[in-house]
Coordinates of C-alpha atoms and ligand atoms in Angstrom, one line a residue:
M24 CA 0.0 0.0 0.0
F25 CA 1.1 3.6 -0.6
I26 CA 2.0 5.9 2.2
L27 CA 0.3 9.3 2.1
N28 CA 2.7 12.1 1.1
E29 CA 2.7 15.7 0.1
T30 CA 0.9 14.8 -3.2
H31 CA -2.2 13.9 -1.1
D32 CA -2.1 17.1 1.0
P33 CA -5.6 18.5 1.0
A34 CA -4.3 22.0 1.3
R35 CA -2.4 21.8 -2.0
R36 CA -3.8 23.9 -4.8
S37 CA -2.9 24.2 -8.5
W38 CA -2.2 27.3 -10.6
I39 CA -4.7 25.8 -12.9
E40 CA -7.9 27.4 -11.5
T41 CA -10.4 24.8 -12.8
A42 CA -8.5 22.1 -10.8
N43 CA -9.4 23.9 -7.5
R44 CA -13.2 24.1 -8.1
A45 CA -15.3 22.1 -5.7
G46 CA -16.5 18.9 -7.3
S47 CA -13.8 18.8 -10.0
D48 CA -12.9 15.2 -10.9
F49 CA -9.3 16.2 -11.5
P50 CA -7.9 18.3 -8.6
I51 CA -4.1 18.3 -8.1
Q52 CA -4.5 15.4 -5.7
N53 CA -5.7 13.1 -8.5
L54 CA -3.4 13.4 -11.6
P55 CA -4.8 10.5 -13.7
F56 CA -3.0 9.4 -16.9
C57 CA -4.5 9.3 -20.3
M58 CA -3.7 9.1 -24.0
F59 CA -4.9 12.1 -26.2
Y60 CA -4.4 13.5 -29.6
R61 CA -4.8 16.8 -31.4
A62 CA -6.4 16.8 -34.9
G63 CA -4.0 15.2 -37.4
Q64 CA -1.4 14.0 -34.8
V65 CA -0.6 10.7 -33.1
A66 CA -1.7 10.0 -29.6
R67 CA 0.6 11.0 -26.7
P68 CA 0.5 10.6 -23.0
G69 CA -1.0 13.2 -20.7
V70 CA -2.3 13.9 -17.2
A71 CA -5.8 15.4 -16.6
I72 CA -5.8 18.4 -14.3
G73 CA -9.0 20.6 -14.0
D74 CA -10.5 21.0 -17.4
T75 CA -7.1 20.7 -19.2
I76 CA -4.6 18.0 -20.0
L77 CA -0.9 18.4 -19.3
D78 CA 1.2 17.2 -22.3
L79 CA 3.8 14.8 -20.7
V80 CA 6.1 14.7 -23.7
E81 CA 6.3 18.5 -23.7
A82 CA 7.0 18.5 -20.0
A83 CA 9.8 16.0 -20.4
E84 CA 11.3 18.0 -23.3
L85 CA 11.3 21.1 -21.1
N86 CA 13.2 19.0 -18.5
L87 CA 10.5 19.4 -15.9
L88 CA 10.1 15.8 -15.0
G89 CA 13.7 14.7 -14.1
E90 CA 16.3 13.2 -16.3
H91 CA 15.2 9.6 -16.8
I92 CA 11.5 9.6 -17.6
G93 CA 11.8 11.2 -21.1
P94 CA 12.5 8.0 -23.1
T95 CA 9.6 6.1 -21.4
L96 CA 7.2 8.9 -22.3
H97 CA 8.4 8.9 -25.9
D98 CA 7.8 5.1 -26.0
C99 CA 4.1 5.8 -25.2
I100 CA 3.6 8.0 -28.3
G101 CA 1.3 6.2 -30.8
T102 CA 1.1 3.1 -28.6
G103 CA -0.3 3.6 -25.1
L104 CA 0.8 4.0 -21.5
N105 CA 2.2 0.4 -21.3
S106 CA 5.9 1.5 -21.0
L107 CA 4.9 3.8 -18.1
M108 CA 2.7 1.2 -16.5
R109 CA 5.5 -1.3 -16.2
L110 CA 7.8 1.0 -14.2
D111 CA 8.7 0.3 -10.6
R112 CA 6.4 1.9 -8.0
G113 CA 9.2 4.1 -6.6
I114 CA 9.8 5.6 -10.0
L115 CA 6.0 6.2 -10.6
S116 CA 5.7 7.7 -7.1
N117 CA 8.6 10.0 -7.9
L118 CA 7.0 11.1 -11.2
R119 CA 3.7 11.8 -9.3
K120 CA 5.7 14.1 -6.9
Q121 CA 7.3 15.9 -9.8
L122 CA 4.0 16.4 -11.5
S123 CA 2.3 17.6 -8.3
N124 CA 5.2 20.1 -7.7
L125 CA 5.0 21.3 -11.3
L126 CA 1.3 22.1 -11.1
S127 CA 1.3 23.4 -7.5
A128 CA 0.2 26.9 -6.9
S129 CA 3.1 27.5 -4.6
G130 CA 6.0 27.8 -6.9
G131 CA 5.0 25.3 -9.6
E132 CA 7.5 25.7 -12.4
G133 CA 5.0 24.8 -15.0
E134 CA 3.1 28.1 -15.0
G135 CA 5.7 29.8 -17.1
H136 CA 5.2 27.2 -19.8
R137 CA 1.5 27.2 -19.7
E138 CA 1.0 27.6 -23.5
R139 CA 3.3 24.7 -24.4
L140 CA 2.2 22.3 -21.6
L141 CA -1.6 22.5 -21.5
V142 CA -4.4 21.7 -23.9
R143 CA -8.1 22.1 -23.1
R144 CA -9.7 18.8 -22.7
D145 CA -12.5 19.8 -25.1
D146 CA -9.9 20.6 -27.8
V147 CA -8.4 17.1 -28.0
A148 CA -9.7 13.5 -28.5
L149 CA -9.0 10.8 -25.9
C150 CA -8.3 7.2 -26.8
L151 CA -7.7 3.9 -25.1
P152 CA -5.1 4.5 -22.4
A153 CA -3.1 1.3 -23.2
A154 CA -2.6 -1.4 -25.7
I155 CA -4.7 -4.0 -23.9
G156 CA -3.2 -7.4 -24.5
A157 CA -5.7 -9.3 -22.4
F158 CA -9.0 -8.6 -20.7
T159 CA -10.2 -10.8 -17.7
D160 CA -13.6 -10.3 -16.3
F161 CA -14.3 -11.3 -12.7
F162 CA -17.5 -11.9 -10.8
T163 CA -16.9 -10.7 -7.2
S164 CA -20.1 -9.1 -5.9
L165 CA -22.0 -11.5 -3.6
H166 CA -25.1 -9.4 -4.1
H167 CA -24.9 -9.6 -7.9
T168 CA -24.3 -13.3 -7.7
E169 CA -27.2 -13.8 -5.3
R170 CA -29.7 -11.8 -7.3
G171 CA -28.7 -13.4 -10.6
G172 CA -28.7 -16.9 -9.1
R173 CA -32.2 -16.5 -7.7
V174 CA -33.6 -16.6 -11.2
T175 CA -31.8 -19.8 -12.3
R176 CA -31.1 -21.6 -9.0
P177 CA -33.7 -20.3 -6.5
D178 CA -32.8 -22.9 -3.8
N179 CA -29.0 -22.3 -4.0
P180 CA -28.4 -19.0 -5.7
V181 CA -24.7 -18.6 -4.9
P182 CA -22.5 -21.3 -6.5
P183 CA -20.5 -23.3 -4.0
N184 CA -17.1 -22.0 -5.3
F185 CA -18.0 -18.3 -5.0
R186 CA -16.9 -17.9 -1.3
Y187 CA -13.6 -19.7 -2.0
M188 CA -12.3 -18.0 -5.0
P189 CA -12.8 -14.9 -7.1
I190 CA -14.5 -16.4 -10.2
A191 CA -13.5 -15.1 -13.6
Y192 CA -13.2 -15.9 -17.3
N193 CA -11.0 -14.8 -20.1
S194 CA -12.9 -12.1 -22.0
R195 CA -12.2 -10.3 -25.3
A196 CA -9.5 -7.6 -25.4
S197 CA -9.9 -6.5 -29.1
S198 CA -13.4 -5.2 -28.5
V199 CA -12.6 -3.0 -25.5
R200 CA -13.3 0.6 -26.7
V201 CA -12.9 4.0 -25.2
S202 CA -15.8 6.0 -23.7
G203 CA -17.8 7.8 -26.4
E204 CA -17.7 5.1 -29.1
G205 CA -21.1 3.8 -30.0
V206 CA -22.1 0.3 -29.1
R207 CA -23.8 -1.7 -31.9
R208 CA -26.7 -3.9 -30.8
P209 CA -25.4 -7.4 -31.6
N210 CA -27.1 -10.1 -33.6
G211 CA -26.9 -13.5 -31.9
Q212 CA -28.6 -16.8 -31.3
W213 CA -30.9 -17.7 -28.4
R214 CA -33.9 -19.7 -27.5
K215 CA -37.2 -17.9 -27.1
E216 CA -39.8 -18.8 -24.5
D217 CA -41.8 -20.9 -26.9
G218 CA -38.7 -23.1 -27.5
T219 CA -37.7 -22.0 -30.9
V220 CA -34.1 -21.1 -31.5
Q221 CA -33.4 -18.1 -33.6
F222 CA -30.7 -15.6 -34.8
G223 CA -31.3 -11.9 -34.7
P224 CA -30.8 -8.6 -32.8
T225 CA -30.6 -9.1 -29.0
E226 CA -33.8 -8.2 -27.2
A227 CA -32.1 -8.0 -23.8
L228 CA -29.2 -5.6 -24.0
D229 CA -27.8 -4.6 -20.6
F230 CA -25.0 -2.7 -19.0
E231 CA -22.8 -3.9 -16.1
L232 CA -21.2 -1.2 -13.9
E233 CA -17.7 -2.4 -13.1
L234 CA -14.3 -1.1 -12.0
G235 CA -11.5 -1.8 -14.3
A236 CA -7.9 -2.3 -13.1
F237 CA -4.8 -2.0 -15.3
V238 CA -1.9 -4.3 -14.6
G239 CA 1.4 -2.5 -14.1
K240 CA 4.5 -4.6 -13.7
G241 CA 3.7 -8.1 -15.0
N242 CA 5.0 -11.6 -14.0
E243 CA 6.9 -14.3 -15.8
L244 CA 5.0 -17.4 -16.9
G245 CA 5.3 -19.9 -14.1
S246 CA 5.8 -17.3 -11.4
P247 CA 2.7 -16.5 -9.4
I248 CA 2.3 -13.1 -7.8
P249 CA 1.9 -13.6 -4.0
I250 CA -1.1 -11.9 -2.3
G251 CA 1.3 -9.8 -0.2
S252 CA 2.8 -8.0 -3.3
A253 CA -0.3 -8.1 -5.6
E254 CA -1.1 -4.4 -5.0
D255 CA 2.3 -3.5 -6.4
H256 CA 1.2 -4.9 -9.7
I257 CA -1.8 -2.6 -10.1
F258 CA -1.0 0.6 -12.0
G259 CA -4.5 2.2 -11.7
Y260 CA -8.2 2.1 -12.3
C261 CA -10.9 3.1 -14.7
L262 CA -14.6 2.7 -15.1
L263 CA -15.8 -0.3 -17.2
N264 CA -19.1 -1.1 -18.9
D265 CA -19.3 -4.8 -19.7
W266 CA -22.2 -4.6 -22.2
S267 CA -24.2 -7.8 -22.1
A268 CA -26.8 -9.4 -24.2
R269 CA -28.8 -11.4 -21.6
D270 CA -30.9 -13.6 -24.0
I271 CA -27.7 -14.7 -25.9
Q272 CA -25.9 -15.1 -22.6
R273 CA -28.5 -17.4 -21.1
W274 CA -28.5 -19.7 -24.1
E275 CA -24.8 -19.9 -24.8
S276 CA -23.2 -19.9 -21.4
F277 CA -23.7 -23.6 -20.5
P278 CA -21.2 -25.3 -20.2
L279 CA -18.2 -23.1 -21.1
G280 CA -19.4 -19.6 -19.9
P281 CA -20.3 -16.4 -21.8
F282 CA -18.9 -15.8 -25.3
L283 CA -20.6 -13.6 -27.9
S284 CA -23.0 -12.1 -25.3
K285 CA -20.0 -10.2 -23.8
S286 CA -17.5 -9.8 -26.6
L287 CA -19.8 -7.5 -28.6
S288 CA -18.0 -4.5 -27.0
T289 CA -16.7 -3.2 -23.6
S290 CA -16.4 0.5 -22.9
I291 CA -13.9 2.0 -20.5
S292 CA -13.3 5.6 -19.3
P293 CA -10.1 7.2 -20.8
F294 CA -8.5 8.3 -17.5
V295 CA -6.4 5.9 -15.4
V296 CA -6.6 6.9 -11.7
T297 CA -3.5 5.6 -10.2
S298 CA -3.3 3.3 -7.1
E299 CA -1.3 6.0 -5.4
A300 CA -4.0 8.7 -5.9
L301 CA -6.6 6.3 -4.4
A302 CA -4.4 5.7 -1.3
P303 CA -6.4 8.0 1.0
F304 CA -9.6 6.1 0.2
R305 CA -8.6 2.6 1.0
V306 CA -10.6 0.7 3.6
A307 CA -10.7 -2.7 5.1
A308 CA -11.7 -5.6 2.9
L309 CA -15.4 -6.6 3.3
K310 CA -16.2 -8.3 6.5
R311 CA -17.6 -11.7 5.5
P312 CA -21.0 -12.8 6.7
D313 CA -20.8 -15.1 9.8
G314 CA -20.3 -18.7 8.8
D315 CA -18.5 -17.9 5.5
P316 CA -15.1 -19.6 5.1
A317 CA -11.9 -17.6 5.6
P318 CA -9.9 -17.0 2.4
L319 CA -7.4 -19.8 1.8
P320 CA -3.8 -18.8 2.7
Y321 CA -2.8 -17.9 -0.9
L322 CA -5.7 -15.3 -0.9
H323 CA -5.1 -14.0 2.6
C324 CA -2.7 -11.4 4.0
D325 CA -3.1 -8.9 6.9
S326 CA -2.4 -5.8 4.9
D327 CA -4.9 -6.7 2.3
Q328 CA -7.6 -7.5 4.9
R329 CA -6.8 -4.1 6.6
L330 CA -6.7 -1.9 3.5
G331 CA -7.7 -4.0 0.4
G332 CA -11.1 -2.3 0.0
I333 CA -11.7 0.9 -1.9
D334 CA -14.3 3.4 -0.8
L335 CA -15.5 4.5 -4.2
S336 CA -19.1 5.5 -5.0
M337 CA -20.1 4.6 -8.5
E338 CA -23.2 5.4 -10.4
A339 CA -25.0 4.6 -13.7
L340 CA -27.3 6.9 -15.6
I341 CA -29.5 6.5 -18.6
Q342 CA -30.4 9.2 -21.2
T343 CA -32.9 8.1 -23.9
A344 CA -33.1 9.7 -27.3
K345 CA -36.3 11.4 -26.3
M346 CA -34.7 12.8 -23.2
R347 CA -31.8 14.1 -25.3
D348 CA -34.1 15.7 -27.7
S349 CA -35.8 17.6 -24.9
N350 CA -32.5 18.5 -23.2
E351 CA -33.2 16.4 -20.1
P352 CA -30.1 15.3 -18.3
P353 CA -29.2 11.6 -17.9
F354 CA -31.2 10.0 -15.0
R355 CA -29.4 8.0 -12.3
V356 CA -30.6 4.4 -12.1
T357 CA -27.9 2.9 -9.8
R358 CA -25.7 4.1 -7.0
T359 CA -23.3 1.7 -5.4
N360 CA -19.9 1.5 -3.6
F361 CA -16.9 -0.6 -4.5
K362 CA -16.2 -1.3 -0.8
E363 CA -19.0 -3.8 -0.8
M364 CA -17.2 -6.3 -3.1
Y365 CA -16.6 -9.7 -1.6
W366 CA -13.1 -10.1 -3.0
T367 CA -10.3 -7.4 -3.2
V368 CA -8.4 -6.5 -6.3
A369 CA -5.2 -8.0 -4.8
Q370 CA -7.1 -11.3 -4.3
M371 CA -8.2 -11.2 -7.9
L372 CA -4.6 -10.7 -9.1
A373 CA -3.2 -13.4 -6.7
H374 CA -5.8 -15.9 -7.8
H375 CA -5.3 -15.0 -11.5
T376 CA -1.6 -15.8 -11.4
S377 CA -1.8 -18.6 -8.8
N378 CA -1.3 -21.2 -11.6
G379 CA 1.6 -19.3 -13.0
C380 CA -0.4 -17.5 -15.6
N381 CA 1.6 -14.4 -16.8
L382 CA 0.1 -10.9 -16.7
A383 CA 1.6 -8.0 -18.6
A384 CA 1.5 -4.2 -18.3
G385 CA -1.7 -2.9 -19.9
D386 CA -3.7 -6.1 -19.2
L387 CA -7.2 -5.1 -18.1
I388 CA -9.1 -6.7 -15.2
G389 CA -12.8 -6.2 -14.7
S390 CA -14.2 -6.4 -11.2
G391 CA -17.6 -7.9 -12.2
T392 CA -20.9 -6.0 -11.7
A393 CA -20.3 -3.9 -8.6
S394 CA -23.7 -4.4 -7.0
G395 CA -24.2 -3.7 -3.3
S396 CA -26.7 -5.0 -0.8
A397 CA -29.3 -2.2 -1.1
D398 CA -31.9 -2.2 -3.9
E399 CA -30.6 1.2 -5.2
S400 CA -27.2 -0.3 -5.7
R401 CA -28.2 -3.0 -8.2
A402 CA -25.6 -2.4 -10.9
C403 CA -27.2 -3.8 -14.0
L404 CA -30.7 -3.8 -15.5
S405 CA -31.2 -7.6 -15.2
E406 CA -31.0 -7.2 -11.4
I407 CA -33.1 -4.0 -11.3
A408 CA -35.9 -5.4 -13.5
A409 CA -35.7 -9.0 -12.1
G410 CA -38.9 -8.5 -10.1
G411 CA -40.6 -7.6 -13.3
R412 CA -40.5 -3.9 -12.5
P413 CA -39.0 -1.8 -15.2
V414 CA -37.0 1.3 -14.5
D415 CA -39.2 4.4 -14.6
L416 CA -37.7 7.5 -16.1
P417 CA -38.7 11.0 -15.2
N418 CA -40.3 11.7 -18.6
G419 CA -42.7 8.7 -18.4
E420 CA -40.6 6.3 -20.4
S421 CA -39.5 3.1 -18.8
R422 CA -36.8 0.4 -19.5
V423 CA -36.5 -3.3 -18.9
W424 CA -33.6 -3.5 -21.3
L425 CA -31.7 -0.8 -23.3
H426 CA -33.3 0.6 -26.5
D427 CA -31.5 1.9 -29.5
G428 CA -30.4 5.5 -29.0
D429 CA -30.1 5.1 -25.2
V430 CA -26.9 6.5 -23.7
V431 CA -25.5 4.8 -20.6
V432 CA -23.2 7.0 -18.5
F433 CA -21.0 5.8 -15.6
R434 CA -19.3 8.1 -13.0
A435 CA -17.4 7.5 -9.8
R436 CA -16.0 9.6 -6.9
A437 CA -13.8 8.8 -4.0
E438 CA -14.7 10.9 -1.0
R439 CA -13.5 11.0 2.6
D440 CA -13.6 13.6 5.4
G441 CA -10.4 15.6 5.5
C442 CA -9.4 14.7 1.9
V443 CA -10.0 16.4 -1.4
S444 CA -12.3 14.1 -3.3
I445 CA -11.3 12.8 -6.7
G446 CA -13.3 11.6 -9.7
F447 CA -12.9 9.2 -12.6
G448 CA -14.4 11.3 -15.5
E449 CA -17.1 9.5 -17.5
C450 CA -17.5 6.2 -19.2
Q451 CA -20.4 6.5 -21.7
G452 CA -21.7 4.9 -24.8
R453 CA -24.8 5.1 -27.0
V454 CA -26.6 2.0 -28.2
L455 CA -26.7 1.8 -32.1
Q456 CA -29.2 0.0 -34.2
A457 CA -28.3 -3.6 -35.1
R458 CA -27.0 -4.4 -38.5
A459 CA -29.6 -5.9 -40.9
Ligands
CA518 CA1 -19.1 -8.6 -16.3

């Protein structure tokens, strides 16, 4: 775990005014990384601060980030943050200090180079933060598992392995897309209630509100990452929408698990909030219900039990085409908190590599639908509408599943008394009509 330092100091302010506004996702205490490009240029690494982005390559060329980081940042141009992600924690922590000092209102050297260093976020395009070699999706909310299981296994909704291991499957990396890209309603095969099997556009398109984790330093094939050092291998976090076609999923998932119902597309937010930025918001791992087994030794360590949770409130909103036409804002349908997850991210990583499976910088890990215990924290439509009650929207429309033209927006904020709260930016995507 990271120790708090001057970069987390709540009194610290930036010479970039918009970073100091209450409610900004990107105050000087955050400093999330991204990949951005100006019209006609290749993508380059940056850091979000207020409503602007700091151009890291320019900062390195001005010698504002120390001597050694320049070549790494150049490696990122046109490729992604992978070279940065695989650096040692000490180097990354040092870079964070340099960036914080550069942007600090008290003597930050950057202000004199404002024109060269900063671009307005609205003037550039953001792209995937890394070249994602692999995408693994977990299933680590007990509440999501329970509510889903009640439909298919009412007597025994939680599978017997759930409390022993963080369950996951290898998902599809090539269809991970950055926030803002449209999501095409997929065609697929499923069985209708009358027993006929057909192929056509899904009639049950859903979102799944998840946290994404980017692997930093990887491991060699055959060398598991022990639970005690698993945190050191997480570079940072983003929001992740694991779009799901429930009718296709129900039909195809036995016996090998989901396939085309999930690989249609996955959206992630463009900013990677680093593990170090989230340090003030770490909490104890979830206290297991009485009678549940303790984690096996390879999934247990004291520091992870003490600080493996993340106090992060997350929400999902829907804006239909009709709402957009009448300038109505997106409507919140879910509000949950990541601290309610049954397994920690370190446990996911330790389990993932326990057989020697190798992870690499830029690999993406999805937490699974982050549902909490309360009804308002059901983090996908299949949970919300499971009782047959659709989501009622303020303009009189309602939704059991997503319609074409609907936009789904995710947001997240970490807040704590005595700290400056930080946000994740948005992860959003619009549902596009299926291909004929
Ligand atoms: Ca999922």
